[in-house]
Amino acid sequence: MENQYTYYKPEQDPQNQPNMGGGDMGRQGQHRKNGASKLIKTICLGLVFGLVASAAFQTSNMVAGKLLGKTSNTKQTETVSNTKLTTSSSSTVNSDIANIAKNTMPSVVSITNMSVQEVQSFFGGTQERQSESVGSGIIIGQNDSELLIVTNNHVVEGNDTLTVSFIDETSVEANVKGTDPNKDLAVVAVDLSKVGESTLDQIAVATMGDSSQIQVGETAIAIGNALGYGQSVTTGIISATGRELDGIDVKLIQTDAAINPGNSGGALLNAKGEVIGINTAKVATDSVEGMGYAIPISEAQETIENLMNQETKMKVDEKDRGYIGIQGVDVTEDTSKMYNMPTGVYVSEVSSGGGADKAGITKGCVITAINGTSVNDMEALQEQLQYYAKGETVTLTIRVPGNNGEYTENQVEVKLGSAGK
C-alpha cells in the first residue's frame, strides 16, 4: 500500500488524469443495454398490470353502482394551472454537523507553499522550477505579536515563502516557528500587525479535545483545504486507533472521513467540535477506500507546545548562511534497524578547522537535532541551517558510538562557519 501525504499540488489535479478504463466502458455499455431492455420489459409489464387493474376497478364500480342504486356521470379531469408543490415553511436545516462546521471553520486556514525544486530537463540535465503546493492549518493560539498555527511538517518543508489564507479569504505571509519531521508536525507564525481588524474579528482559536478518550465508531469530522479549492467538510467515524505508518513517529487515528489532497494539517473533530487530530495522510491505492490518518492531538500536545515557544525562524541570504563543516549520510529507518543506529545524519567526514571539528564532533557520530528541532536526514538538517548565519552558534544533539555498539547522547555547541569549513 502506498501512503500519500495529503497536501495538494495543482499540477497533479486528478481531473486532468487520463481515463484508463476504456476497455471496461465497452462492457459497461453492453450491461446498460441489457439493463435497459429488462427495465423496458418491467415497465411494460407494469403498464399491462395497471390497465388490467384499472379495467377491473372500473367494472367493480359499475356493478357496485347498480347494486346500490347509485348513478355516476363520467367527468374528464381538468388541469389546474396554478397547482404548486408543497414546500417547507422553514428554510433553515438544523444539523449538529452544520453547526460544528460553522463554529470551527474560522479556526482552520489554508497554507500555500511556494518552493523551488530541481527537476530533470528534457536534455538530461537538471533545472530549477518553481513549485506550489497547498495544505491546511489550525489556529491554536497567539502570543504578544504572533498568531500561531499548527500544521504538518510536509506542508511547509522546502518552502521559499509561506502564505496563510483565513476564513474571509484574506492572505498573509507566514514564517516557520518550529518543525518536527519525525512526528510530521510544524508550527507557523503570522505577524499580528499584518492581520486586519475585520479578519481578527472573524477568525477563532480552535478548541482542543482529548484524543486519548476517543472510541472506535464515534463520529469524526474533517475540515481542510481539499484540492486547494477552499475549506470543505467531510464526515465519517473513527475506524481505528494506534495505527502506524512509515516515516511518522507517532501512532495515528484512522478514519473513513475523506482525507483528500490539501487536507494535510487540517482538523479532525469529534461530535463536540473539538480538535482530536491533525489530518496527515491517506492510503492511496485502487483497491482501498476510506483509510485516512490523523495525528492524535493529545500525543502531539507536548511537541506542539515546544514548537510554539521556539524563536520564529527568518531565512538568511544564501551568501550569509552558516555551515557545520561535515559531510553527512542519511540514516533511514531501514538502515537504523539493520545496523542498530539512531536515525538522523551520520557524520561521514569532518572538515578540518570547521565548526564541527572545533566542537569535537568526529566521524561516526549521528546528528539527531539542531536547537531542539529533530532532523531525520541531511535534507532536514540543511533546511534548518538556512535560518542561521555564519558566526552564529547552534546546539547540536548528537549520538556518539561506544565500544559496545551503544550510542550516548550529547549536546554540543557549534559555531557555524563559511561554506567548505
Coordinates of C-alpha atoms in Angstrom, one line a residue:
M1 CA 0.0 0.0 0.0
E2 CA 1.2 3.5 -0.8
N3 CA 0.8 6.2 1.9
Q4 CA 0.1 9.5 0.3
Y5 CA 0.6 12.7 2.1
T6 CA -2.4 14.9 1.6
Y7 CA -1.0 18.3 0.6
Y8 CA -2.0 19.2 -2.9
K9 CA 0.0 20.3 -6.0
P10 CA -2.2 21.9 -8.7
E11 CA -0.2 20.2 -11.5
Q12 CA -1.4 16.9 -10.1
D13 CA -5.1 17.6 -10.3
P14 CA -6.8 14.3 -10.6
Q15 CA -9.3 15.8 -13.0
N16 CA -6.5 16.1 -15.6
Q17 CA -5.5 12.4 -15.3
P18 CA -6.3 10.3 -18.4
N19 CA -9.2 7.8 -18.2
M20 CA -7.6 4.4 -18.2
G21 CA -10.9 2.4 -18.2
G22 CA -11.6 2.4 -21.9
G23 CA -12.0 -1.4 -22.1
D24 CA -14.4 -1.5 -19.2
M25 CA -16.5 1.2 -20.7
G26 CA -17.4 -1.1 -23.6
R27 CA -18.6 -3.8 -21.3
Q28 CA -20.5 -1.3 -19.2
G29 CA -22.3 -0.1 -22.3
Q30 CA -23.4 -3.6 -23.1
H31 CA -24.6 -4.0 -19.5
R32 CA -26.5 -0.8 -19.9
K33 CA -28.3 -2.1 -23.0
N34 CA -29.2 -5.4 -21.2
G35 CA -30.3 -3.4 -18.2
A36 CA -32.4 -1.0 -20.3
S37 CA -34.0 -3.9 -22.1
K38 CA -35.0 -5.5 -18.8
L39 CA -36.2 -2.2 -17.5
I40 CA -38.4 -1.6 -20.5
K41 CA -39.9 -5.1 -20.1
T42 CA -40.6 -4.4 -16.5
I43 CA -42.2 -1.1 -17.3
C44 CA -44.3 -2.8 -20.0
L45 CA -45.5 -5.5 -17.6
G46 CA -46.3 -2.7 -15.1
L47 CA -48.4 -0.9 -17.7
V48 CA -50.3 -4.1 -18.6
F49 CA -50.9 -4.8 -14.9
G50 CA -52.1 -1.2 -14.5
L51 CA -54.5 -1.5 -17.4
V52 CA -56.0 -4.8 -16.2
A53 CA -56.3 -3.5 -12.7
S54 CA -57.9 -0.3 -13.9
A55 CA -60.5 -2.2 -16.0
A56 CA -61.3 -4.4 -13.1
F57 CA -61.6 -1.5 -10.8
Q58 CA -64.0 0.4 -13.2
T59 CA -66.1 -2.8 -13.7
S60 CA -66.4 -3.3 -9.9
N61 CA -67.5 0.3 -9.5
M62 CA -70.2 -0.1 -12.2
V63 CA -71.5 -3.3 -10.6
A64 CA -71.5 -1.7 -7.1
G65 CA -73.4 1.3 -8.5
K66 CA -76.2 -0.8 -9.9
L67 CA -76.5 -2.9 -6.8
L68 CA -76.5 0.1 -4.5
G69 CA -78.8 2.2 -6.8
K70 CA -76.0 4.8 -7.4
T71 CA -75.5 6.5 -10.7
S72 CA -72.4 8.4 -11.9
N73 CA -71.7 10.8 -14.7
T74 CA -68.4 10.4 -16.4
K75 CA -66.3 13.6 -16.0
Q76 CA -63.0 14.4 -17.5
T77 CA -60.2 15.5 -15.2
E78 CA -59.4 19.2 -15.6
T79 CA -55.8 20.5 -15.4
V80 CA -55.4 23.3 -12.9
S81 CA -52.8 25.7 -14.0
N82 CA -51.9 27.1 -10.6
T83 CA -51.1 23.8 -8.8
K84 CA -47.8 24.0 -6.8
L85 CA -45.6 21.7 -4.8
T86 CA -45.9 21.8 -1.1
T87 CA -42.7 23.3 0.4
S88 CA -41.5 23.6 4.0
S89 CA -42.2 26.9 5.7
S90 CA -38.7 27.0 7.1
S91 CA -35.6 27.4 5.0
T92 CA -33.2 26.5 7.9
V93 CA -32.0 22.9 8.4
N94 CA -30.8 22.2 11.9
S95 CA -27.8 19.9 11.9
D96 CA -25.2 19.2 14.6
I97 CA -22.5 18.8 11.9
A98 CA -23.5 22.0 10.2
N99 CA -23.2 23.9 13.5
I100 CA -19.9 22.2 14.3
A101 CA -18.5 23.2 10.8
K102 CA -19.8 26.8 11.2
N103 CA -18.2 27.2 14.6
T104 CA -14.9 25.5 13.6
M105 CA -14.2 26.8 10.1
P106 CA -13.0 30.2 11.4
S107 CA -10.1 28.4 13.2
V108 CA -9.0 26.5 10.1
V109 CA -6.7 28.1 7.5
S110 CA -5.3 27.3 4.0
I111 CA -1.5 27.3 3.6
T112 CA 0.3 27.8 0.3
N113 CA 3.9 26.7 0.0
M114 CA 6.0 28.2 -2.8
S115 CA 9.3 26.4 -3.3
V116 CA 12.0 25.9 -5.9
Q117 CA 12.7 22.4 -6.9
E118 CA 15.3 20.8 -9.1
V119 CA 13.7 18.7 -11.9
Q120 CA 15.2 16.8 -14.8
S121 CA 15.2 18.7 -18.1
F122 CA 14.4 17.3 -21.5
F123 CA 18.1 17.1 -22.4
G124 CA 19.1 15.1 -19.3
G125 CA 20.3 17.8 -17.0
T126 CA 18.6 19.5 -14.2
Q127 CA 16.9 22.8 -13.9
E128 CA 15.1 24.8 -11.2
R129 CA 11.4 25.1 -11.3
Q130 CA 9.0 27.0 -9.0
S131 CA 6.5 24.6 -7.4
E132 CA 3.3 25.4 -5.5
S133 CA 1.6 23.0 -3.0
V134 CA -1.3 23.7 -0.7
G135 CA -2.3 22.3 2.7
S136 CA -4.2 23.3 5.8
G137 CA -3.6 24.5 9.3
I138 CA -5.3 25.1 12.6
I139 CA -5.2 28.3 14.7
I140 CA -4.0 27.2 18.1
G141 CA -3.2 30.4 19.9
Q142 CA -1.3 33.7 19.9
N143 CA 1.5 35.5 21.8
D144 CA 2.0 39.2 22.1
S145 CA 2.9 39.7 18.4
E146 CA 2.0 36.5 16.5
L147 CA -0.8 34.3 15.6
L148 CA 0.2 30.6 15.9
I149 CA -0.9 27.9 13.5
V150 CA -0.2 24.1 13.7
T151 CA 0.2 22.1 10.5
N152 CA 2.2 19.2 9.1
N153 CA 5.9 19.4 8.5
H154 CA 5.5 18.1 5.0
V155 CA 3.2 21.1 4.2
V156 CA 5.9 23.6 5.0
E157 CA 9.1 21.8 4.2
G158 CA 11.3 23.2 1.4
N159 CA 9.4 26.5 1.3
D160 CA 10.7 29.7 -0.1
T161 CA 7.6 31.5 1.0
L162 CA 4.5 30.5 3.0
T163 CA 1.1 32.2 2.7
V164 CA -1.8 31.7 5.1
S165 CA -5.4 32.4 4.0
F166 CA -8.1 32.9 6.5
I167 CA -11.9 32.2 6.6
D168 CA -12.5 35.7 5.0
E169 CA -10.1 34.8 2.1
T170 CA -7.5 37.4 3.1
S171 CA -3.9 36.2 2.9
V172 CA -0.8 37.0 4.9
E173 CA 2.8 35.8 4.6
A174 CA 3.9 33.4 7.4
N175 CA 7.2 32.1 8.9
V176 CA 8.2 28.8 10.4
K177 CA 8.2 28.8 14.2
G178 CA 9.4 25.2 14.6
T179 CA 9.2 21.8 12.9
D180 CA 9.4 18.1 14.0
P181 CA 9.9 15.9 10.8
N182 CA 9.8 12.7 12.8
K183 CA 6.2 13.5 14.0
D184 CA 5.3 15.4 10.8
L185 CA 4.4 18.5 12.8
A186 CA 5.1 22.2 12.4
V187 CA 4.0 25.5 13.8
V188 CA 4.0 28.6 11.7
A189 CA 3.6 32.2 12.9
V190 CA 1.8 35.2 11.3
D191 CA 2.7 38.7 12.4
L192 CA -0.5 40.1 14.1
S193 CA 0.3 43.6 12.8
K194 CA -0.3 42.3 9.3
V195 CA -3.7 40.9 10.1
G196 CA -6.6 43.3 9.6
E197 CA -9.1 44.1 12.3
S198 CA -12.0 42.6 10.3
T199 CA -10.1 39.4 9.9
L200 CA -9.3 39.2 13.6
D201 CA -13.0 39.6 14.3
Q202 CA -13.8 36.6 12.1
I203 CA -11.1 34.1 13.0
A204 CA -11.0 31.9 16.1
V205 CA -8.7 29.7 18.2
A206 CA -9.6 26.1 17.9
T207 CA -10.7 24.1 21.0
M208 CA -8.6 21.0 21.7
G209 CA -10.2 17.8 22.7
D210 CA -8.8 14.6 24.4
S211 CA -7.8 12.1 21.7
S212 CA -7.0 9.5 24.4
Q213 CA -10.7 9.2 25.1
I214 CA -12.0 8.6 21.6
Q215 CA -13.7 5.3 20.8
V216 CA -13.9 3.3 17.6
G217 CA -17.2 4.0 15.9
E218 CA -17.7 7.5 17.1
T219 CA -18.3 10.5 14.8
A220 CA -15.3 12.1 13.0
I221 CA -15.5 15.3 11.1
A222 CA -12.6 16.5 8.8
I223 CA -12.2 20.1 7.7
G224 CA -9.5 21.3 5.3
N225 CA -8.4 22.9 2.0
A226 CA -9.2 19.9 -0.2
L227 CA -7.6 20.2 -3.6
G228 CA -6.8 23.8 -2.9
Y229 CA -10.5 24.8 -3.6
G230 CA -11.0 26.2 -0.1
Q231 CA -12.4 24.8 3.0
S232 CA -14.7 21.7 2.8
V233 CA -16.2 19.3 5.3
T234 CA -16.3 15.5 5.2
T235 CA -17.7 13.2 7.9
G236 CA -17.3 9.6 8.9
I237 CA -16.3 7.6 12.0
I238 CA -13.2 6.7 14.0
S239 CA -12.2 3.5 12.3
A240 CA -9.2 2.6 14.5
T241 CA -6.6 4.0 16.8
G242 CA -2.9 3.2 17.4
R243 CA -2.1 2.8 13.7
E244 CA 1.5 3.1 12.4
L245 CA 2.8 4.5 9.2
D246 CA 6.4 4.6 7.9
G247 CA 8.0 8.0 8.4
I248 CA 5.8 9.2 11.2
D249 CA 7.0 8.5 14.8
V250 CA 3.6 8.5 16.4
K251 CA 0.6 6.2 16.5
L252 CA -2.2 7.6 14.4
I253 CA -6.0 7.8 14.3
Q254 CA -7.6 6.0 11.3
T255 CA -10.9 7.4 9.9
D256 CA -13.1 6.9 6.9
A257 CA -13.9 10.6 6.7
A258 CA -12.5 11.6 3.3
I259 CA -8.9 13.0 3.7
N260 CA -8.2 14.5 0.3
P261 CA -5.1 16.2 -1.1
G262 CA -4.9 19.6 0.5
N263 CA -6.4 18.3 3.8
S264 CA -2.9 17.9 5.4
G265 CA -2.7 19.9 8.6
G266 CA -6.4 20.4 8.8
A267 CA -8.6 19.5 11.8
L268 CA -10.2 16.1 12.7
L269 CA -13.0 16.9 15.1
N270 CA -15.2 14.9 17.5
A271 CA -19.0 15.3 17.9
K272 CA -18.4 18.2 20.3
G273 CA -16.5 20.2 17.6
E274 CA -13.2 19.7 19.5
V275 CA -9.9 19.0 17.6
I276 CA -8.9 15.4 18.3
G277 CA -6.4 15.0 15.4
I278 CA -4.3 16.7 12.7
N279 CA -5.0 15.2 9.3
T280 CA -1.8 14.0 7.7
A281 CA -2.1 11.1 5.2
K282 CA -4.3 8.6 3.4
V283 CA -3.7 5.2 1.8
A284 CA -3.8 5.8 -2.0
T285 CA -4.3 2.6 -3.9
D286 CA -7.1 1.5 -6.3
S287 CA -8.1 -1.3 -4.0
V288 CA -8.5 0.8 -0.9
E289 CA -11.2 3.2 0.2
G290 CA -11.7 5.3 3.3
M291 CA -8.4 4.9 5.0
G292 CA -7.2 8.4 6.2
Y293 CA -5.0 9.1 9.1
A294 CA -4.6 11.9 11.7
I295 CA -2.0 12.7 14.4
P296 CA -3.8 12.4 17.8
I297 CA -3.8 15.8 19.4
S298 CA -3.1 14.5 22.9
E299 CA 0.1 12.7 21.8
A300 CA 1.2 15.8 19.9
Q301 CA 0.5 18.4 22.6
E302 CA 3.9 18.4 24.2
T303 CA 5.7 18.7 20.8
I304 CA 3.3 21.4 19.6
E305 CA 3.9 23.5 22.8
N306 CA 7.6 23.1 22.4
L307 CA 7.4 24.3 18.7
M308 CA 5.1 27.2 19.7
N309 CA 7.7 28.5 22.1
Q310 CA 10.7 28.5 19.7
E311 CA 12.0 31.6 18.2
T312 CA 10.4 32.4 14.8
K313 CA 12.8 31.5 12.0
M314 CA 13.7 34.0 9.4
K315 CA 15.7 32.8 6.4
V316 CA 19.2 34.1 5.9
D317 CA 20.5 35.1 2.5
E318 CA 22.4 32.2 0.9
K319 CA 25.7 34.0 0.8
D320 CA 25.5 34.6 4.6
R321 CA 24.4 31.1 5.7
G322 CA 26.4 29.2 8.2
Y323 CA 27.8 25.7 7.8
I324 CA 28.6 23.0 10.4
G325 CA 31.6 21.6 8.4
I326 CA 30.7 18.0 7.8
Q327 CA 29.8 15.6 5.1
G328 CA 26.7 13.5 6.1
V329 CA 24.8 10.4 5.1
D330 CA 21.1 9.7 5.8
V331 CA 20.4 7.1 8.4
T332 CA 16.9 5.9 7.4
E333 CA 14.6 3.7 9.5
D334 CA 15.7 0.7 7.5
T335 CA 19.4 1.5 8.0
S336 CA 18.7 2.1 11.6
K337 CA 17.2 -1.3 12.1
M338 CA 19.8 -3.1 10.0
Y339 CA 22.9 -1.6 11.8
N340 CA 21.3 -0.7 15.2
M341 CA 21.9 3.0 14.7
P342 CA 19.8 6.0 15.6
T343 CA 18.0 7.8 12.7
G344 CA 19.5 11.1 11.7
V345 CA 22.6 12.3 9.8
Y346 CA 25.7 10.0 10.0
V347 CA 28.9 12.1 10.0
S348 CA 31.0 10.5 7.3
E349 CA 33.6 13.3 7.1
V350 CA 34.6 16.3 9.3
S351 CA 36.1 19.4 7.6
S352 CA 39.4 20.3 9.3
G353 CA 39.2 23.6 11.2
G354 CA 35.4 23.8 10.7
G355 CA 32.8 24.3 13.4
A356 CA 32.1 20.6 13.9
D357 CA 35.9 19.9 14.2
K358 CA 36.4 22.6 16.8
A359 CA 33.4 21.3 18.8
G360 CA 34.8 17.8 18.9
I361 CA 32.4 16.1 16.6
T362 CA 34.1 13.1 14.9
K363 CA 33.3 10.7 12.1
G364 CA 30.7 8.1 13.1
C365 CA 28.6 10.4 15.2
V366 CA 24.9 10.8 14.3
I367 CA 23.3 14.2 14.4
T368 CA 19.7 13.9 15.5
A369 CA 18.6 17.5 16.3
I370 CA 19.6 21.2 15.9
N371 CA 18.5 23.7 18.5
G372 CA 15.8 21.2 19.7
T373 CA 14.4 20.5 16.3
S374 CA 14.8 16.9 15.3
V375 CA 16.4 16.1 11.9
N376 CA 16.0 12.7 10.3
D377 CA 18.1 13.2 7.2
M378 CA 20.6 15.5 5.5
E379 CA 17.8 17.4 3.8
A380 CA 16.1 18.3 7.1
L381 CA 19.4 19.4 8.6
Q382 CA 20.2 21.7 5.6
E383 CA 16.7 23.1 5.8
Q384 CA 17.2 24.1 9.4
L385 CA 20.6 25.6 8.7
Q386 CA 19.1 28.1 6.2
Y387 CA 17.8 30.0 9.2
Y388 CA 21.3 30.6 10.7
A389 CA 24.1 32.9 9.6
K390 CA 27.8 32.2 9.7
G391 CA 29.2 33.2 13.1
E392 CA 26.1 32.1 15.0
T393 CA 26.3 29.3 17.5
V394 CA 23.8 26.4 17.4
T395 CA 23.3 23.4 19.7
L396 CA 23.5 20.0 18.0
T397 CA 22.2 16.9 19.6
I398 CA 24.5 14.0 18.6
R399 CA 24.7 10.3 19.3
V400 CA 28.2 9.1 19.9
P401 CA 29.0 5.4 19.3
G402 CA 30.8 3.5 22.1
N403 CA 32.9 0.3 22.1
N404 CA 30.0 -1.9 22.9
G405 CA 27.9 -0.6 19.9
E406 CA 25.7 1.6 22.2
Y407 CA 25.2 5.3 21.5
T408 CA 25.5 8.0 24.1
E409 CA 23.6 11.3 23.6
N410 CA 25.4 14.6 23.9
Q411 CA 24.6 18.3 23.4
V412 CA 27.4 20.1 21.5
E413 CA 27.6 23.8 20.7
V414 CA 28.9 24.5 17.2
K415 CA 29.9 27.9 15.9
L416 CA 28.9 28.0 12.2
G417 CA 31.5 28.8 9.6
S418 CA 31.5 29.5 5.9
A419 CA 31.0 27.0 3.1
G420 CA 33.7 24.4 2.9
K421 CA 34.8 24.9 6.5

